[in-house]
Amino acid sequence: QVQLVESGGGLVQVGGSLRLSCAASRNIGRIDLWAWYRQAPGKQRDLVASITSDHRTVYADAVTGRFTISRDKGKNTMYLQMNSLKPEDTAVYFCASWGIRNYWGQGTQVTVSS
């Protein structure tokens, strides 16, 4: 079964850091684009950051300068380093991939307390 599995979420204080990981199963095939999305309660799911197979990145304005997306092709894993976290970063974070098909992970909760 093809799947994406997120990890690394949790509770952190304002100004703290977290590193999210998204591991893809070996049979996922070629991945052209990875992305992190987040969804806060009662809000739509929004793009946080994306990275292409040649490492071109895009960030939402709200996280630019604080978050860094990266990928390790050999490990079939994507990361999101989140620094200087704010309460408004609280959300469920989802990873997604696009290649032959589009896949989504189940999400990991990030809570930033003030």
Short mmCIF file of C-alpha atoms in Angstrom, two decimals:
data_model
loop_
_atom_site.label_atom_id
_atom_site.label_comp_id
_atom_site.label_asym_id
_atom_site.label_seq_id
_atom_site.Cartn_x
_atom_site.Cartn_y
_atom_site.Cartn_z
CA GLN A 1 0.00 0.00 0.00
CA VAL A 2 1.37 3.38 -1.00
CA GLN A 3 1.39 5.86 1.83
CA LEU A 4 2.85 9.02 3.28
CA VAL A 5 3.46 9.10 7.01
CA GLU A 6 4.03 12.34 8.89
CA SER A 7 5.82 12.59 12.22
CA GLY A 8 7.36 15.21 14.45
CA GLY A 9 4.32 17.17 15.50
CA GLY A 10 3.61 18.10 19.08
CA LEU A 11 3.21 20.87 21.62
CA VAL A 12 5.75 23.69 21.67
CA GLN A 13 5.94 27.13 23.23
CA VAL A 14 5.95 30.34 21.29
CA GLY A 15 9.34 30.91 19.72
CA GLY A 16 10.20 27.23 19.77
CA SER A 17 11.04 24.89 16.93
CA LEU A 18 9.79 21.62 15.51
CA ARG A 19 10.90 19.45 12.62
CA LEU A 20 8.25 17.54 10.72
CA SER A 21 9.06 14.52 8.60
CA CYS A 22 7.08 12.88 5.82
CA ALA A 23 8.19 9.41 4.81
CA ALA A 24 6.95 7.88 1.59
CA SER A 25 6.60 4.16 1.09
CA ARG A 26 9.09 2.58 -1.32
CA ASN A 27 6.46 1.76 -3.93
CA ILE A 28 5.28 5.33 -4.32
CA GLY A 29 7.21 5.75 -7.56
CA ARG A 30 8.53 8.99 -8.97
CA ILE A 31 7.76 12.15 -6.96
CA ASP A 32 7.93 15.40 -8.89
CA LEU A 33 6.58 17.67 -6.19
CA TRP A 34 6.34 17.46 -2.41
CA ALA A 35 4.32 19.87 -0.30
CA TRP A 36 3.25 20.67 3.23
CA TYR A 37 -0.25 21.98 3.89
CA ARG A 38 -1.90 22.94 7.16
CA GLN A 39 -5.44 23.23 8.37
CA ALA A 40 -6.50 25.05 11.49
CA PRO A 41 -9.91 24.34 13.11
CA GLY A 42 -12.71 25.86 11.06
CA LYS A 43 -10.39 26.99 8.28
CA GLN A 44 -9.46 25.72 4.86
CA ARG A 45 -6.37 23.70 4.12
CA ASP A 46 -3.61 26.03 2.97
CA LEU A 47 -0.25 25.49 1.32
CA VAL A 48 2.69 26.03 3.65
CA ALA A 49 5.62 25.13 1.40
CA SER A 50 6.50 23.01 -1.59
CA ILE A 51 9.65 21.60 -3.16
CA THR A 52 10.22 20.17 -6.61
CA SER A 53 12.43 17.29 -7.67
CA ASP A 54 15.16 19.83 -8.55
CA HIS A 55 14.79 21.52 -5.16
CA ARG A 56 12.90 24.63 -6.21
CA THR A 57 10.92 25.85 -3.21
CA VAL A 58 7.85 27.96 -2.61
CA TYR A 59 6.69 29.28 0.76
CA ALA A 60 3.53 30.88 2.03
CA ASP A 61 4.09 34.49 3.06
CA ALA A 62 3.16 33.66 6.64
CA VAL A 63 6.08 31.25 7.07
CA THR A 64 8.77 32.76 4.85
CA GLY A 65 11.98 33.20 6.79
CA ARG A 66 10.85 30.89 9.59
CA PHE A 67 10.18 27.54 7.90
CA THR A 68 12.47 25.52 5.65
CA ILE A 69 11.36 22.67 3.43
CA SER A 70 13.80 20.03 2.27
CA ARG A 71 13.85 16.52 0.86
CA ASP A 72 16.12 13.50 0.94
CA LYS A 73 15.60 11.56 -2.26
CA GLY A 74 17.58 8.58 -1.03
CA LYS A 75 15.37 8.23 2.04
CA ASN A 76 12.20 9.16 0.15
CA THR A 77 11.51 11.65 2.91
CA MET A 78 10.56 15.30 3.10
CA TYR A 79 11.10 17.63 6.04
CA LEU A 80 9.75 20.91 7.36
CA GLN A 81 11.94 22.74 9.82
CA MET A 82 9.79 25.21 11.71
CA ASN A 83 11.45 27.92 13.77
CA SER A 84 10.15 30.93 15.69
CA LEU A 85 6.77 29.29 15.99
CA LYS A 86 3.72 31.43 16.65
CA PRO A 87 0.27 30.55 18.04
CA GLU A 88 -1.18 31.07 14.55
CA ASP A 89 0.98 28.18 13.31
CA THR A 90 -1.23 25.83 15.32
CA ALA A 91 -2.83 23.41 12.89
CA VAL A 92 -2.83 19.89 11.55
CA TYR A 93 0.02 19.63 9.06
CA PHE A 94 -0.36 17.37 6.05
CA CYS A 95 2.23 16.26 3.57
CA ALA A 96 1.39 15.55 -0.05
CA SER A 97 3.19 14.31 -3.12
CA TRP A 98 2.58 14.48 -6.85
CA GLY A 99 4.09 12.20 -9.41
CA ILE A 100 2.28 9.46 -11.28
CA ARG A 101 -0.45 9.97 -8.69
CA ASN A 102 -1.23 12.36 -5.86
CA TYR A 103 -0.98 11.12 -2.29
CA TRP A 104 -1.74 12.68 1.09
CA GLY A 105 -0.66 11.81 4.57
CA GLN A 106 -2.99 11.56 7.55
CA GLY A 107 -1.67 14.68 9.23
CA THR A 108 0.22 15.56 12.39
CA GLN A 109 -0.92 18.06 15.00
CA VAL A 110 1.24 21.06 15.79
CA THR A 111 0.19 23.18 18.76
CA VAL A 112 2.00 26.36 19.71
CA SER A 113 1.17 27.63 23.18
CA SER A 114 1.59 31.20 24.34
#
